[in-house]
Amino acid sequence: GDSVTQTEGPVTLSEGTSLTVNCSYETKQYPTLFWYVQYPGEGPQLLFKVPKANEKGSNRGFEATYNKEATSFHLQKASVQESDSAVYYCALSEGSGTYQRFGTGTKLQVVP
Amino acid sequence: DTTVKQNPRYKLARVGKPVNLICSQTMNHDTMYWYQKKPNQAPKLLLFYYDKILNREADTFEKFQSSRPNNSFCSLYIGSAGLEYSAMYLCASSSPGGFEQYFGPGTRLTVL
């Protein structure tokens, strides 16, 4: 079946440093890939999605490239801020997109 | 309004007692989902309604029930709670072919 594997957390970074959260996936079909972000006390919300291989998604300074050959979708940000502290989920959806498979989440804490 | 509401936010239940969790959305989404989230684990899809059709995951088929009396509301019912049911329960909804899921803040269930 489908699976999503991402960097184990927690990850602690200083403000202004760069972030990479690894995400690898397994699927037999052609998925749409997602990154969700969950702030404390809230549910996950979509950061961005990429439906096509070799394309890049981005939002709020975060970006990820759908690498079909490597089956990866790593999340990156050049310079993190304290407000980026949250849990980040990688997810995939196949076909009609009726349901999504999530990774375990990576908790990011950014310190001043 | 793109919010999904969940009630209650916190629920304490006794072993062997029933639990009923409520979710609502006003986006006229045709699909509503329930996930179970435990620490260090990925959100696990329990079931989803596509319109009036209920789809339950095979490994949780007998543990969870659900109803959707109208497009806006969806409940998750546990007939007899066990300690293993302690978790965060996330409700989400999505529009046809929209792929993006909108999540509620979750209900934290503690079974004692």
Short mmCIF file of C-alpha atoms in Angstrom, two decimals:
data_model
loop_
_atom_site.label_atom_id
_atom_site.label_comp_id
_atom_site.label_asym_id
_atom_site.label_seq_id
_atom_site.Cartn_x
_atom_site.Cartn_y
_atom_site.Cartn_z
CA GLY A 1 0.00 0.00 0.00
CA ASP A 2 0.89 3.65 0.03
CA SER A 3 3.29 5.01 2.60
CA VAL A 4 4.87 8.31 3.53
CA THR A 5 8.07 8.60 5.56
CA GLN A 6 9.35 11.91 6.86
CA THR A 7 12.06 13.32 9.11
CA GLU A 8 11.55 12.40 12.71
CA GLY A 9 11.26 15.30 15.06
CA PRO A 10 11.49 17.33 17.03
CA VAL A 11 13.75 19.64 15.07
CA THR A 12 15.10 22.73 16.80
CA LEU A 13 16.57 25.55 14.76
CA SER A 14 17.73 29.07 15.41
CA GLU A 15 15.96 31.93 13.66
CA GLY A 16 17.50 32.70 10.30
CA THR A 17 18.82 29.22 9.66
CA SER A 18 17.64 26.95 6.86
CA LEU A 19 15.19 24.09 7.14
CA THR A 20 14.92 20.78 5.32
CA VAL A 21 12.31 18.21 6.25
CA ASN A 22 12.72 15.02 4.28
CA CYS A 23 9.72 13.22 2.84
CA SER A 24 9.79 9.99 0.87
CA TYR A 25 6.81 8.11 -0.42
CA GLU A 26 5.79 4.78 -1.90
CA THR A 27 2.84 4.35 -4.18
CA LYS A 28 1.92 2.36 -7.25
CA GLN A 29 0.06 5.20 -8.87
CA TYR A 30 0.69 8.85 -9.70
CA PRO A 31 0.01 10.84 -6.58
CA THR A 32 -0.64 14.43 -5.75
CA LEU A 33 1.74 15.46 -2.98
CA PHE A 34 1.01 17.84 -0.13
CA TRP A 35 2.58 19.62 2.77
CA TYR A 36 0.31 20.55 5.66
CA VAL A 37 1.21 22.68 8.68
CA GLN A 38 -0.40 22.42 12.10
CA TYR A 39 -0.06 25.23 14.62
CA PRO A 40 -0.74 24.63 18.32
CA GLY A 41 -4.43 24.31 19.11
CA GLU A 42 -5.43 24.08 15.46
CA GLY A 43 -5.98 21.38 12.90
CA PRO A 44 -3.60 20.80 9.99
CA GLN A 45 -3.96 23.30 7.14
CA LEU A 46 -2.69 23.02 3.62
CA LEU A 47 0.66 24.70 3.01
CA PHE A 48 0.73 23.76 -0.68
CA LYS A 49 0.18 20.86 -3.04
CA VAL A 50 1.88 19.68 -6.22
CA PRO A 51 -0.08 17.41 -8.57
CA LYS A 52 2.57 16.92 -11.21
CA ALA A 53 5.96 15.30 -11.21
CA ASN A 54 9.02 17.55 -11.40
CA GLU A 55 7.04 20.63 -10.45
CA LYS A 56 7.59 22.80 -7.42
CA GLY A 57 5.12 24.04 -4.88
CA SER A 58 5.66 26.99 -2.58
CA ASN A 59 3.95 29.15 0.00
CA ARG A 60 5.08 31.49 2.80
CA GLY A 61 8.73 30.95 1.86
CA PHE A 62 8.45 27.16 2.00
CA GLU A 63 8.97 25.09 -1.11
CA ALA A 64 9.20 21.47 -2.22
CA THR A 65 9.82 19.77 -5.55
CA TYR A 66 7.93 16.63 -6.57
CA ASN A 67 10.80 14.33 -7.52
CA LYS A 68 9.22 11.32 -9.19
CA GLU A 69 12.49 9.51 -9.85
CA ALA A 70 13.63 9.76 -6.24
CA THR A 71 10.06 9.49 -4.87
CA SER A 72 10.80 12.44 -2.63
CA PHE A 73 9.12 15.72 -1.73
CA HIS A 74 11.44 17.45 0.73
CA LEU A 75 10.26 20.66 2.39
CA GLN A 76 12.72 23.54 2.47
CA LYS A 77 12.90 27.08 3.71
CA ALA A 78 15.93 29.30 3.45
CA SER A 79 15.44 31.26 6.66
CA VAL A 80 13.04 30.16 9.38
CA GLN A 81 11.27 32.43 11.84
CA GLU A 82 9.91 31.80 15.29
CA SER A 83 6.38 31.90 13.84
CA ASP A 84 7.24 28.82 11.73
CA SER A 85 7.22 26.69 14.87
CA ALA A 86 4.63 24.03 14.13
CA VAL A 87 4.18 20.42 13.06
CA TYR A 88 4.65 19.73 9.35
CA TYR A 89 2.97 16.80 7.61
CA CYS A 90 3.82 15.35 4.25
CA ALA A 91 0.90 13.59 2.54
CA LEU A 92 -0.09 11.99 -0.72
CA SER A 93 -3.33 11.39 -2.51
CA GLU A 94 -4.03 9.13 -5.44
CA GLY A 95 -6.56 9.04 -8.21
CA SER A 96 -9.69 10.96 -7.31
CA GLY A 97 -8.11 12.25 -4.16
CA THR A 98 -10.85 10.90 -1.95
CA TYR A 99 -8.44 10.16 0.86
CA GLN A 100 -4.91 11.07 1.78
CA ARG A 101 -2.06 9.20 3.41
CA PHE A 102 -0.08 11.22 5.94
CA GLY A 103 3.40 10.98 7.36
CA THR A 104 3.98 11.01 11.11
CA GLY A 105 4.65 14.74 11.18
CA THR A 106 7.79 16.67 12.04
CA LYS A 107 7.67 19.09 14.93
CA LEU A 108 9.72 22.20 14.30
CA GLN A 109 10.71 24.58 17.04
CA VAL A 110 12.46 27.79 16.08
CA VAL A 111 14.27 29.62 18.85
CA PRO A 112 15.39 33.25 18.88
CA ASP B 1 -15.99 30.61 6.07
CA THR B 2 -13.58 27.73 5.70
CA THR B 3 -13.77 26.44 9.25
CA VAL B 4 -14.54 22.98 10.43
CA LYS B 5 -15.87 22.83 13.97
CA GLN B 6 -15.54 19.97 16.41
CA ASN B 7 -17.29 19.39 19.70
CA PRO B 8 -16.29 18.85 22.35
CA ARG B 9 -12.64 19.90 22.27
CA TYR B 10 -11.84 17.63 25.21
CA LYS B 11 -13.65 14.51 26.24
CA LEU B 12 -13.10 12.28 29.24
CA ALA B 13 -14.68 8.85 29.08
CA ARG B 14 -14.76 5.74 31.20
CA VAL B 15 -13.76 2.35 29.91
CA GLY B 16 -16.76 0.55 28.52
CA LYS B 17 -18.86 3.68 28.05
CA PRO B 18 -19.98 5.11 24.73
CA VAL B 19 -18.46 8.23 23.17
CA ASN B 20 -19.99 10.49 20.55
CA LEU B 21 -17.95 13.19 18.81
CA ILE B 22 -19.44 15.84 16.56
CA CYS B 23 -18.09 17.66 13.52
CA SER B 24 -19.67 20.37 11.38
CA GLN B 25 -18.75 22.38 8.29
CA THR B 26 -20.60 25.05 6.33
CA MET B 27 -18.61 24.83 3.09
CA ASN B 28 -21.08 22.43 1.49
CA HIS B 29 -18.31 19.87 1.09
CA ASP B 30 -19.47 16.49 -0.08
CA THR B 31 -16.82 14.46 1.75
CA MET B 32 -16.15 14.37 5.48
CA TYR B 33 -13.42 12.37 7.19
CA TRP B 34 -12.46 11.18 10.64
CA TYR B 35 -8.84 10.57 11.60
CA GLN B 36 -7.28 9.24 14.78
CA LYS B 37 -3.98 10.80 15.81
CA LYS B 38 -1.74 9.32 18.49
CA PRO B 39 1.65 10.72 19.58
CA ASN B 40 4.48 9.95 17.14
CA GLN B 41 2.08 8.34 14.70
CA ALA B 42 0.61 9.54 11.44
CA PRO B 43 -3.03 10.60 11.40
CA LYS B 44 -4.91 7.39 10.69
CA LEU B 45 -7.99 7.53 8.51
CA LEU B 46 -10.87 5.80 10.29
CA LEU B 47 -13.71 6.42 7.87
CA PHE B 48 -15.15 8.95 5.49
CA TYR B 49 -18.51 9.91 4.06
CA TYR B 50 -18.81 10.72 0.41
CA ASP B 51 -22.21 12.35 0.32
CA LYS B 52 -24.37 9.77 2.13
CA ILE B 53 -22.08 6.80 1.50
CA LEU B 54 -19.99 5.67 4.43
CA ASN B 55 -16.58 4.11 3.78
CA ARG B 56 -14.76 2.54 6.69
CA GLU B 57 -11.18 1.33 6.80
CA ALA B 58 -10.95 -2.44 7.08
CA ASP B 59 -8.91 -2.53 10.28
CA THR B 60 -11.21 -0.19 12.19
CA PHE B 61 -14.47 -1.39 10.70
CA GLU B 62 -15.96 -2.76 13.89
CA LYS B 63 -14.57 -0.18 16.30
CA PHE B 64 -16.11 3.02 14.98
CA GLN B 65 -19.53 4.02 13.73
CA SER B 66 -20.58 7.23 12.09
CA SER B 67 -23.64 9.07 10.91
CA ARG B 68 -24.20 12.03 8.65
CA PRO B 69 -27.75 13.33 9.13
CA ASN B 70 -27.17 16.17 6.68
CA ASN B 71 -24.40 17.62 4.53
CA SER B 72 -23.02 19.78 7.34
CA PHE B 73 -22.76 17.36 10.25
CA CYS B 74 -20.90 14.15 10.85
CA SER B 75 -20.49 12.18 14.07
CA LEU B 76 -18.04 9.57 15.25
CA TYR B 77 -19.40 6.99 17.67
CA ILE B 78 -17.54 4.54 19.87
CA GLY B 79 -19.89 2.00 21.41
CA SER B 80 -17.63 0.88 24.22
CA ALA B 81 -14.47 2.88 24.82
CA GLY B 82 -11.22 1.13 25.66
CA LEU B 83 -7.94 2.60 26.86
CA GLU B 84 -6.56 2.25 23.34
CA TYR B 85 -9.07 4.80 22.08
CA SER B 86 -7.32 7.64 23.90
CA ALA B 87 -6.14 9.91 21.09
CA MET B 88 -6.79 13.12 19.21
CA TYR B 89 -9.67 12.77 16.75
CA LEU B 90 -9.51 15.03 13.74
CA CYS B 91 -12.41 15.75 11.43
CA ALA B 92 -11.85 17.07 7.92
CA SER B 93 -13.88 17.88 4.84
CA SER B 94 -13.15 18.35 1.16
CA SER B 95 -14.98 19.41 -1.99
CA PRO B 96 -15.32 17.27 -5.13
CA GLY B 97 -11.94 16.80 -6.77
CA GLY B 98 -10.55 19.52 -4.55
CA PHE B 99 -7.97 17.28 -2.92
CA GLU B 100 -7.34 19.83 -0.19
CA GLN B 101 -8.76 18.77 3.14
CA TYR B 102 -9.92 21.30 5.70
CA PHE B 103 -9.38 20.15 9.25
CA GLY B 104 -11.07 20.96 12.51
CA PRO B 105 -9.04 21.62 15.67
CA GLY B 106 -9.61 18.11 16.94
CA THR B 107 -11.18 16.48 19.98
CA ARG B 108 -8.80 15.07 22.54
CA LEU B 109 -10.33 11.92 23.98
CA THR B 110 -8.97 10.46 27.19
CA VAL B 111 -10.32 7.10 28.30
CA LEU B 112 -9.82 6.14 31.95
#
